[in-house]
XYZ file of C-alpha atoms in Angstrom:
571
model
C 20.715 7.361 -26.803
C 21.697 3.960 -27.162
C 20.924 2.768 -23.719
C 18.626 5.145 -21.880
C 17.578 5.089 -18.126
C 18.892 1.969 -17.598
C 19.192 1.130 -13.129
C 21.994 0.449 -11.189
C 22.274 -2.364 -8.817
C 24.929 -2.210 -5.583
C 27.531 -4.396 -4.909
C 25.707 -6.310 -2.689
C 22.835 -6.407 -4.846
C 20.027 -3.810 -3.788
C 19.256 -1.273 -5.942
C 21.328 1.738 -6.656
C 19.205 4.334 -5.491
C 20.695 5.456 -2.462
C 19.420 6.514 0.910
C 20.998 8.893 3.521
C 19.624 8.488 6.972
C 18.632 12.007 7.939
C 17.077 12.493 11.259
C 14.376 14.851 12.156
C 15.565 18.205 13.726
C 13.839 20.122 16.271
C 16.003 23.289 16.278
C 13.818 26.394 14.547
C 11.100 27.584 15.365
C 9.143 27.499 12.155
C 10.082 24.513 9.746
C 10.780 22.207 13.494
C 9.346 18.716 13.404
C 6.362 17.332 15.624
C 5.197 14.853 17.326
C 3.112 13.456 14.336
C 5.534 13.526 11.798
C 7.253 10.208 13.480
C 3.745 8.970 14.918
C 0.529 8.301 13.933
C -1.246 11.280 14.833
C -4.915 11.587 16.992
C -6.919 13.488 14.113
C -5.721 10.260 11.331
C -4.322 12.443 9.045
C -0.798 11.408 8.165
C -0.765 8.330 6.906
C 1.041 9.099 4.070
C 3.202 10.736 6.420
C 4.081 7.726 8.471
C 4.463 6.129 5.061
C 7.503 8.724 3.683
C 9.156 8.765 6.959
C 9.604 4.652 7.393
C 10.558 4.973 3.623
C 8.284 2.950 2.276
C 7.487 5.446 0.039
C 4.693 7.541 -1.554
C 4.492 6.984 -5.121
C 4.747 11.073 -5.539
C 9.287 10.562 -6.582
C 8.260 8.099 -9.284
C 9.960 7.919 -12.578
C 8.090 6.524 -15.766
C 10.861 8.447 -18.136
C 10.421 9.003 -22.304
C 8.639 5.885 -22.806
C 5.206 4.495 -21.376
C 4.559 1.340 -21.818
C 1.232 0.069 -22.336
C -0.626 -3.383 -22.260
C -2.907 -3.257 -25.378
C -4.950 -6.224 -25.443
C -4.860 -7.900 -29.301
C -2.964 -4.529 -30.049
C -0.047 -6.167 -28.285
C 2.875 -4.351 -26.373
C 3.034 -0.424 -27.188
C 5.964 1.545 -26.147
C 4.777 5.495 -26.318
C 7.120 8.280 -25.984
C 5.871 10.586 -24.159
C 8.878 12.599 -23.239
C 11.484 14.068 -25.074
C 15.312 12.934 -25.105
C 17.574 16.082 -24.524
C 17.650 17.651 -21.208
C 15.393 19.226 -19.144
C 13.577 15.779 -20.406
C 10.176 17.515 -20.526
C 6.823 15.771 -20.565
C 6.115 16.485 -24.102
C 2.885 18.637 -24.072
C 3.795 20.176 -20.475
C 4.667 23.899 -19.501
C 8.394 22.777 -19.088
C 8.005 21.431 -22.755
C 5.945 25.052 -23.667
C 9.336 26.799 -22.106
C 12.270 24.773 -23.518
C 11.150 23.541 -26.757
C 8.641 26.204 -27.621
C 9.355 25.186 -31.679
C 8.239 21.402 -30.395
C 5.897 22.522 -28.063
C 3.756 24.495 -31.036
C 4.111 21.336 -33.511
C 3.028 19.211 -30.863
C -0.178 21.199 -30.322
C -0.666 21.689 -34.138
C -0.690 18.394 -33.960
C -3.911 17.850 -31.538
C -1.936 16.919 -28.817
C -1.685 13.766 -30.495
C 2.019 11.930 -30.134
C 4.326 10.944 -32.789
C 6.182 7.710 -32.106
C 5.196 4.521 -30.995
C 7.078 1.176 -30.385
C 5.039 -1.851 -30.529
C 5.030 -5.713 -30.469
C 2.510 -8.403 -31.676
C 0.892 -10.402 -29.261
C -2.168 -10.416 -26.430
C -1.056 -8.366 -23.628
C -3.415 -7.471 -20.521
C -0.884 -6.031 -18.136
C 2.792 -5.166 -18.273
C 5.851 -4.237 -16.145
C 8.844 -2.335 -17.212
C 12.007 -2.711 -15.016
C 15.721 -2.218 -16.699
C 16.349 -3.812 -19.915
C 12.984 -6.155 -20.153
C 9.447 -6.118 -19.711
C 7.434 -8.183 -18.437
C 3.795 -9.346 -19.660
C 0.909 -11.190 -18.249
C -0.538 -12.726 -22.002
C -3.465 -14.585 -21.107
C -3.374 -18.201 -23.053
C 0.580 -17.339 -23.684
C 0.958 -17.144 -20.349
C 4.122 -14.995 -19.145
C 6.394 -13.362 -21.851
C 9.271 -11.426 -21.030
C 10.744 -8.798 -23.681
C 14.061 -7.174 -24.251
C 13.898 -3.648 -24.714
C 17.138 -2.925 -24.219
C 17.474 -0.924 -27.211
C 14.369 0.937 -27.091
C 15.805 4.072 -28.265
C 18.285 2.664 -30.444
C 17.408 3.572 -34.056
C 19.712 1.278 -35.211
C 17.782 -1.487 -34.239
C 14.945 -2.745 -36.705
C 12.880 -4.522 -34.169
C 13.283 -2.791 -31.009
C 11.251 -5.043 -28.889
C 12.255 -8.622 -29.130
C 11.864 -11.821 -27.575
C 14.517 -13.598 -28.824
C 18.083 -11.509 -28.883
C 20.094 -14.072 -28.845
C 19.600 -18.147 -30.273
C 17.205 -19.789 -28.683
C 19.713 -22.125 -27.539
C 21.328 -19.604 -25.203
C 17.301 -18.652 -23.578
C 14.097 -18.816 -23.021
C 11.904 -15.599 -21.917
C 8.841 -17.199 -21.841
C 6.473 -19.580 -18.908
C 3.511 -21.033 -19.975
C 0.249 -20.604 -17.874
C -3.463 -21.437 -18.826
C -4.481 -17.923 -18.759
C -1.871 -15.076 -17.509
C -4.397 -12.225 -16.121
C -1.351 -10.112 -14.482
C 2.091 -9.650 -14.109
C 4.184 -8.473 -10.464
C 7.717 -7.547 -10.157
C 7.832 -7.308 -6.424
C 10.330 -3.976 -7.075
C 10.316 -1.582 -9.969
C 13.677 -1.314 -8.875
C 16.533 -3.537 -10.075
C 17.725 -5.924 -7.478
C 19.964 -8.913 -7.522
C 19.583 -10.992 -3.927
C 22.630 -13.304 -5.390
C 25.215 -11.094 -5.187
C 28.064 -11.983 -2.010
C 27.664 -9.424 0.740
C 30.710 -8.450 1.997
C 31.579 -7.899 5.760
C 33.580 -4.648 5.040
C 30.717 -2.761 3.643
C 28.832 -2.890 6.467
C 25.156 -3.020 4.794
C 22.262 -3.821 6.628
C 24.435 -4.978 9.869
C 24.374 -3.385 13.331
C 27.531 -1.681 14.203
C 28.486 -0.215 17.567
C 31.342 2.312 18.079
C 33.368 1.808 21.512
C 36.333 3.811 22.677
C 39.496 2.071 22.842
C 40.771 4.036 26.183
C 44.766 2.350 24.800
C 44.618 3.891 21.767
C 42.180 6.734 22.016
C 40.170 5.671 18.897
C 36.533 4.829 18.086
C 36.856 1.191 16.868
C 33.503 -0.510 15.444
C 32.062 -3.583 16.929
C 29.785 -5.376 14.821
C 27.103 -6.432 17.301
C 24.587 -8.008 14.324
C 25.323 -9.657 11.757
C 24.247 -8.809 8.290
C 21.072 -9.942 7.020
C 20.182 -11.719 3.829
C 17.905 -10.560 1.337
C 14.418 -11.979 1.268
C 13.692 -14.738 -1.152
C 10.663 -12.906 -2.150
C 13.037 -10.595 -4.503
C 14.237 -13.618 -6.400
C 11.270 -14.568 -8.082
C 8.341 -13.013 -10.339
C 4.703 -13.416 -9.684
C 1.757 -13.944 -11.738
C -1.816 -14.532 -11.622
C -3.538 -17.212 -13.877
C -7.206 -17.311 -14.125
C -7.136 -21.027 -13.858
C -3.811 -21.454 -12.298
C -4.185 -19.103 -9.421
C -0.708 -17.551 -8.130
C 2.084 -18.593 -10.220
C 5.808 -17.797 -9.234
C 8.532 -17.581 -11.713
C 11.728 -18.588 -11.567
C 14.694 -21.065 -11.247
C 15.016 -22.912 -7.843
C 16.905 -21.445 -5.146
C 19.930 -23.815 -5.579
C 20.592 -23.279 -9.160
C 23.840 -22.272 -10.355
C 24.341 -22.111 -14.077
C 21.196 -20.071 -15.183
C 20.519 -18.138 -11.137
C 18.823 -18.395 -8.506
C 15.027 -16.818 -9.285
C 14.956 -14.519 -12.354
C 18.588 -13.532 -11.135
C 19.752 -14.688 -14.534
C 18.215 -11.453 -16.136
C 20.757 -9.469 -14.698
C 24.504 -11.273 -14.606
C 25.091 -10.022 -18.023
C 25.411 -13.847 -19.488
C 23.242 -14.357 -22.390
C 24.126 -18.018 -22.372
C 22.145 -18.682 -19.358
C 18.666 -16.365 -19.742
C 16.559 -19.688 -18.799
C 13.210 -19.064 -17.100
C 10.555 -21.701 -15.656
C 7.576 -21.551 -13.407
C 8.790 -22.425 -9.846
C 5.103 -23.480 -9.008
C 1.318 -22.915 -9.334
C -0.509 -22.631 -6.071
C -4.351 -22.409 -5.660
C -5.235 -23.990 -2.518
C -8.990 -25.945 -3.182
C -9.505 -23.418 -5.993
C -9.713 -20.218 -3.849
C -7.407 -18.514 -6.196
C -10.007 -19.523 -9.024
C -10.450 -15.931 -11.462
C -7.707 -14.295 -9.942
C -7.193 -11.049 -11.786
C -4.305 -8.618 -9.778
C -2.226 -8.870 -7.266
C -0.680 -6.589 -4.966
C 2.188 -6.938 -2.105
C 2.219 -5.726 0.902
C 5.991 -6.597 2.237
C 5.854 -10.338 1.824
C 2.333 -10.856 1.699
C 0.192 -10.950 -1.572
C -3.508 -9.722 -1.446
C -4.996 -11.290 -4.723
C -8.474 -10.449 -5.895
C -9.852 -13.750 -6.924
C -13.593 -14.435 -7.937
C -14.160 -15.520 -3.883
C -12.651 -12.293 -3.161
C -9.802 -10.417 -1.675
C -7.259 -13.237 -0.628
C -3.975 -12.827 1.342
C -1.224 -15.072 0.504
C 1.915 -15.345 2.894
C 4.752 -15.453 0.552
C 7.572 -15.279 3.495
C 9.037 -18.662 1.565
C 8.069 -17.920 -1.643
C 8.402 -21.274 -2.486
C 5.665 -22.324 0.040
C 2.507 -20.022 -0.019
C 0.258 -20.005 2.481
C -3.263 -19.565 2.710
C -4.723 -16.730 5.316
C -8.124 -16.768 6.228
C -9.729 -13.282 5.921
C -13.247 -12.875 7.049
C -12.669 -9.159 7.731
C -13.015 -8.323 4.097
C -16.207 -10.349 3.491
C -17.971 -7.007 2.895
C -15.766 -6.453 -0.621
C -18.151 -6.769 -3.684
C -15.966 -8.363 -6.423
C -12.672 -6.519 -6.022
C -11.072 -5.767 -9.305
C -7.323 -3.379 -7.312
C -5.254 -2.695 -4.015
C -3.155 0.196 -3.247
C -1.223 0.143 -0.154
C -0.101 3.073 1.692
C 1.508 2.588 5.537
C -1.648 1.146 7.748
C -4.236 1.303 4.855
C -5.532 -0.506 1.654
C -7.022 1.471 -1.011
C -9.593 -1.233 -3.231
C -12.022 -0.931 -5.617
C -14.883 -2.711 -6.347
C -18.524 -2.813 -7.611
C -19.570 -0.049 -5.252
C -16.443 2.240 -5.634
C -13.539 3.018 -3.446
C -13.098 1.145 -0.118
C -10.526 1.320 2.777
C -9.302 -1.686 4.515
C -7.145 -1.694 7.582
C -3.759 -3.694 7.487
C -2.067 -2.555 11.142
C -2.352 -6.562 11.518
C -1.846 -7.409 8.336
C -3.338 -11.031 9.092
C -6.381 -10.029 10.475
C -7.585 -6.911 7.806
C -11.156 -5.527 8.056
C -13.106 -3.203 6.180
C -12.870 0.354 7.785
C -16.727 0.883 7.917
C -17.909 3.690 6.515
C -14.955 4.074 4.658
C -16.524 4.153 1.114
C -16.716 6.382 -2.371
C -19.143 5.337 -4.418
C -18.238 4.676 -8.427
C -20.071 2.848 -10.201
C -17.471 1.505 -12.553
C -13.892 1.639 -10.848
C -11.256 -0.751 -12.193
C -8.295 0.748 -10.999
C -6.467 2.744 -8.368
C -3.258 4.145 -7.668
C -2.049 6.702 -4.478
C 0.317 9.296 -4.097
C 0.808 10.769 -0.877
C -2.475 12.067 0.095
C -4.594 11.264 -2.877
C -5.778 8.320 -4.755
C -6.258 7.652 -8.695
C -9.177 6.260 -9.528
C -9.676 4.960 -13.365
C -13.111 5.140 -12.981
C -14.045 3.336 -16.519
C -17.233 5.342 -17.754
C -16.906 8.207 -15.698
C -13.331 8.735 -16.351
C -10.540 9.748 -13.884
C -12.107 10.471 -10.121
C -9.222 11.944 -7.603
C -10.194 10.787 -3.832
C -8.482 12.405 -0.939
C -7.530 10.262 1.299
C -5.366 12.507 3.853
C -7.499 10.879 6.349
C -7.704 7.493 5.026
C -10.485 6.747 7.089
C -12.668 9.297 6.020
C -11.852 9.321 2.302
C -13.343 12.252 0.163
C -14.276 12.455 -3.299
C -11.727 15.371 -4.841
C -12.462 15.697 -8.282
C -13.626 13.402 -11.547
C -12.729 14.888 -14.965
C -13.167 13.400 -18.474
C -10.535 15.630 -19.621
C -9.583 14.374 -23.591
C -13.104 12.658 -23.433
C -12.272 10.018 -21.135
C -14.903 7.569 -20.756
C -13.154 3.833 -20.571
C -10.328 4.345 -17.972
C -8.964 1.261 -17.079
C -5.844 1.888 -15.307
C -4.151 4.541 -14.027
C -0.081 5.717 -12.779
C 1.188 8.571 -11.707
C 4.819 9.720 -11.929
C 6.918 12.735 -11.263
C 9.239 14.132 -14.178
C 11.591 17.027 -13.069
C 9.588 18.743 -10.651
C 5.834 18.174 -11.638
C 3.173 15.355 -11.482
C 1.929 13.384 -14.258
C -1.029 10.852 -14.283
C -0.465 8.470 -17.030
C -4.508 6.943 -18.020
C -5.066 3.762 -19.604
C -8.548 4.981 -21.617
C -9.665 1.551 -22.891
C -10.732 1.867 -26.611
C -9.828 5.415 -26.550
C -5.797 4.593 -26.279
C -3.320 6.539 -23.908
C -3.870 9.483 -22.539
C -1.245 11.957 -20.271
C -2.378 14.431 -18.026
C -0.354 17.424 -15.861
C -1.446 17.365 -12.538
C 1.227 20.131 -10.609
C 2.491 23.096 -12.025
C 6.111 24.815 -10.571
C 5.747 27.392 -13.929
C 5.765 31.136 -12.412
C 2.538 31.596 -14.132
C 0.600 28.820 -13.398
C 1.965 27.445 -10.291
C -0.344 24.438 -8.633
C -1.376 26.490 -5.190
C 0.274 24.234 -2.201
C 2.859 23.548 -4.978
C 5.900 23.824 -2.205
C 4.085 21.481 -0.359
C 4.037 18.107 0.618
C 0.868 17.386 -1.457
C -0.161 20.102 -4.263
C -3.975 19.779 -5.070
C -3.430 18.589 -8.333
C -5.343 20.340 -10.929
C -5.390 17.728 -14.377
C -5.263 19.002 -17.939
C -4.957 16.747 -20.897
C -1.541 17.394 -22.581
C -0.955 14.407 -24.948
C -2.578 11.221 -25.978
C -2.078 8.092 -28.208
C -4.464 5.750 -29.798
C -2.713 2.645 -29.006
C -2.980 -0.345 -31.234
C -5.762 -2.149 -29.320
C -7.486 -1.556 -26.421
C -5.323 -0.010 -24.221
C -6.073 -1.838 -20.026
C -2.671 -1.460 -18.243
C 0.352 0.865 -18.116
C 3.446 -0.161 -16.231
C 4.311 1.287 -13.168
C 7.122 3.785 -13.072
C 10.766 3.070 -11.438
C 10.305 3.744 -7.326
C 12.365 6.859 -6.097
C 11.555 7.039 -2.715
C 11.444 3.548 -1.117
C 14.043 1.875 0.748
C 12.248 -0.575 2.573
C 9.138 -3.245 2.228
C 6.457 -3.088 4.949
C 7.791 -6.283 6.234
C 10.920 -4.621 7.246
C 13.240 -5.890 4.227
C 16.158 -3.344 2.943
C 15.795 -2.677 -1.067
C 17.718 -0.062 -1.357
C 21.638 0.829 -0.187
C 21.989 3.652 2.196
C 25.139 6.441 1.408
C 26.140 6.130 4.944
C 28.584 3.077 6.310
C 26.770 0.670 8.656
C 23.309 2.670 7.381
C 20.122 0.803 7.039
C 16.225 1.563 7.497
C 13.914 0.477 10.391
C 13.408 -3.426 10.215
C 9.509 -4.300 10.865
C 9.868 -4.593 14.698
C 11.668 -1.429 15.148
C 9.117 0.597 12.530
C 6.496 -0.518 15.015
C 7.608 0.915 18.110
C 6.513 4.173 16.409
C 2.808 3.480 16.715
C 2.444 0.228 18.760
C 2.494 -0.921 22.381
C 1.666 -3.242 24.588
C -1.114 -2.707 26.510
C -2.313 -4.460 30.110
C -3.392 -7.342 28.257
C -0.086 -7.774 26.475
C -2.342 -7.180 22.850
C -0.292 -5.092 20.829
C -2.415 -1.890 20.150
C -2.320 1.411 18.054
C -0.865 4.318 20.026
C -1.856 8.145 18.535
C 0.047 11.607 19.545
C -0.683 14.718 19.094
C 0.815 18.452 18.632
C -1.402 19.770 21.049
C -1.096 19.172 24.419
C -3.973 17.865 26.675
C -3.387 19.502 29.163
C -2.444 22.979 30.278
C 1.592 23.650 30.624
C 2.600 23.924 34.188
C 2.886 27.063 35.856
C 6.182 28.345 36.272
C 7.321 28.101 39.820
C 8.982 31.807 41.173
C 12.520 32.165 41.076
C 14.211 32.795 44.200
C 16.167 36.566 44.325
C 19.589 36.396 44.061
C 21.067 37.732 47.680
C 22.315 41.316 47.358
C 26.023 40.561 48.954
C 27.143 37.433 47.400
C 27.850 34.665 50.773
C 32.139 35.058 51.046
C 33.705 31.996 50.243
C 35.340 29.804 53.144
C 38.985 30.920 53.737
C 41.653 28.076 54.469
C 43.647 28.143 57.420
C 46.368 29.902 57.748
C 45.213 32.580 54.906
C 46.297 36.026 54.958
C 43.398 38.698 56.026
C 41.451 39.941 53.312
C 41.772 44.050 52.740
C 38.356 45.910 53.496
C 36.130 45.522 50.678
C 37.669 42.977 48.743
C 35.616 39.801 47.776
């Protein structure tokens, strides 16, 4: 109880959820695997597909656990539990709740649905991420404040979100900006890119086996060596209104207080110093920047000029892009990213961009759902979240992200200001987690695995969710952002860099080039261009050419010289 869900980090510094490299097998005849579950199939229809299988992953494994934290506005930080602390940790309102704590479960509906226990801290908050022991918040003209919430759970504690554990001699968890709008941890997962990587362990390096024809053993033969991580999982990133991007952390040399933000995690509380590496708008084209989302190591911003892209490869050096493909955008407030495809919204609703070059993106024309008041949007696997402000949650599928459908919008719990939106699993079932403006927080059940009321498709890879309210909070203030839950399912960035260590020695994901031979090649003109299969063949199987008869009298085999007569009838 005293330190709850807290993540592990590998020796070598990615993040302790580990990855087995499983291959595809094409043995049965039922559950056997196709041609479009490792390529980008003809009909468009498995993006999220591609998406799972390169492990970038799908949003549908992730974990937001007992507490949901929430960016409040004047209302400050809120912590809300929202799940209950014994095991089977059940999503308090849910059917697993109804079944294992029916004596809770009743209460809780007595009770309106309405949860019991809040955390909260003072201050101006307008969006928040939760990873390990701190959270970190985007706090307009406080610019970036980072709390300790360690001991969240820990009743002991009289103030259990602080800013200050220790003197402030030994810290300082704060960066000033003009006007902090939001707040990116580039994982949700814990990862320290200073720890030594070590030769024996074999991560991330290219090993080859050869046969030692003296000894008669395998013997490996390390053919590449390992690679580093990326710079661009040192550092924190927030936008400013005024400021534009701003990265956080200490510079890349520094030894006493860490490289980046690295200093967060060494277990020192001497050294927990934090300053802004640099502020970068480039002739003010950053000017009213509001979110930011990355896509590997590239940061699509959405700024008052627009969607910007922001090459953050040396994260100490932006760069500029130029992207006249997405001049059609109409004020973009979000991005989702999912394999090939951006998810945004805007004045005009939900639109799809296409990042195969992620460079060069254009609007997918077409490609629209109209809202007339989105301001957020989150995906998992085949569907996307809207918070559709007004009109309250709208669920767009999107299994062909092309051709994006409107699913269903419910106000369930009177929703009418959604402002942001995540979704999470807990056990086995999907929750969407609704930021509902001035109405507070509200918690909806999307899948059902219950006997009873199982979600139809449940078994499958996407259940059509079906939302009910079970729980809500009215939050201190207005209630904008909710921090995204811990990533289950990802292993690897869309730019090809490892995040999380594989279970297998010498294991690793695709890197970028080697994720692209699955859908790109080089046509006549040496462009590199999109490549679709399908399960069906083209054309009609060959015809089965007729098999010779076997002779009647087998032919008698030749007989050496010298060789003794065969007896009559003998073969």
């Amino acid at each position: 109880w005293l330190y709850i869900q807290q993540q592990t980090v590998s020796a070598e510094g990615y993040s302790g959820t580990a990855f087995s490299p499983y291959f595809p097998h094409t043995v049965r005849t039922v559950e056997t695997k196709n041609c479009t579950d490792c390529h980008v199939s003809r009909q468009g229809d498995n993006n999220a597909v591609m998406a799972q299988l390169l492990l970038h992953g799908t949003n549908a494994a992730n974990f937001i656990g007992r507490y949901a934290w929430v960016a409040a506005e004047r209302g400050g930080l809120n912590a809300v539990v929202v799940a209950e602390r014994e095991e089977p940790q059940a999503v308090i309102g849910s059917r697993l709740h109804e079944i294992a704590y029916p004596d809770w479960y009743r209460r809780h509906v007595a009770n309106g649905l309405k949860l019991r226990v809040m955390h909260d801290h003072h201050g101006h908050v307008l969006d928040v991420q939760h990873r390990g022991e701190y959270v970190y918040a985007a706090c307009g003209e406080e610019g970036v404040i980072i709390y300790d919430v360690a001991n969240i759970d820990n009743k002991g504690f009289s103030e259990r979100i602080i800013t200050a554990p220790v003197s402030p001699l030994g810290q300082q968890f704060y960066v000033k900006t003009r006007y902090a709008t939001s707040i990116v941890s580039p994982s949700t997962m814990a990862i320290d890119p200073t720890r030594p990587r070590l030769p024996e362990n074999e991560e991330g390096r290219i090993v080859k086996y050869e046969l030692n024809r003296d000894t008669g053993r395998l013997e490996a033969k390390v053919v590449e060596e390992s690679r580093p991580h990326h710079p661009l999982y040192a550092f924190l990133y927030a936008t400013d209104k005024y400021e534009g991007l701003v990265v956080i952390g200490n510079p890349l040399t520094e030894k006493k207080n860490k490289p980046g933000v690295a200093t967060l995690l060494d277990g020192d509380p001497e050294n927990n110093f934090l300053r802004k590496a640099l502020s970068f708008n480039e002739g003010g084209a950053l000017n009213g920047a509001r979110s930011m989302t990355l896509y590997g190591h590239y940061a699509f911003i959405a700024a008052d000029s627009g969607l910007r892209l922001v090459n953050l490869d040396n994260p100490l050096e932006p760069k500029l892009l130029e992207t006249p493909g997405l001049a059609g955008l109409k004020n973009p407030k979000k991005v989702q990213f999912q394999f090939r495809y951006g998810f945004v919204v805007d004045d005009e609703g939900l639109k799809v961009i296409d990042v195969t070059n992620v460079e060069d993106p254009r609007i997918v024309p077409g490609a629209l759902v109209p809202l007339s008041d989105a301001r957020d949007v989150y995906l998992c696997r085949t569907f996307a979240y809207v918070a559709a402000g007004s009109e309250g949650l709208a669920i767009v599928d999107i299994e062909k992200a092309e051709h994006p459908v409107l699913y269903l919008k419910t106000t369930e719990g009177g929703m009418n200001d959604a402002t942001a939106v995540r979704v999470a699993m807990t056990n086995n079932c999907l929750y969407a987690y609704v930021a509902d403006g001035h109405n507070g927080l509200k918690v909806l059940q999307l899948t059902d695995s219950s006997l009873n009321h199982a979600t139809p498709g449940f078994n499958g890879f996407s259940p059509r969710p079906q939302p009910r309210l079970i729980a809500w909070y009215p939050t201190r203030g207005r209630a904008v952002a909710i921090s995204e839950g811990l990533d289950r399912d990802r292993a690897v960035d869309e730019s090809g860099h490892q995040l999380s260590v594989f279970g297998r020695r010498g294991a690793r994901p695709f890197d970028k080039a080697e994720q692209e031979k699955l859908y790109l090649k080089t046509d006549a003109s040496g462009n590199r261009v999109l490549f679709t299969v399908s399960d069906d063949p083209d054309t009609p199987p060959l015809e089965a050419r007729p098999q010779e008869q076997p002779a009647t009298t087998p032919p008698a085999r030749p007989r050496p010289p010298g060789a003794r007569p065969r007896p009559p009838g003998s073969n």
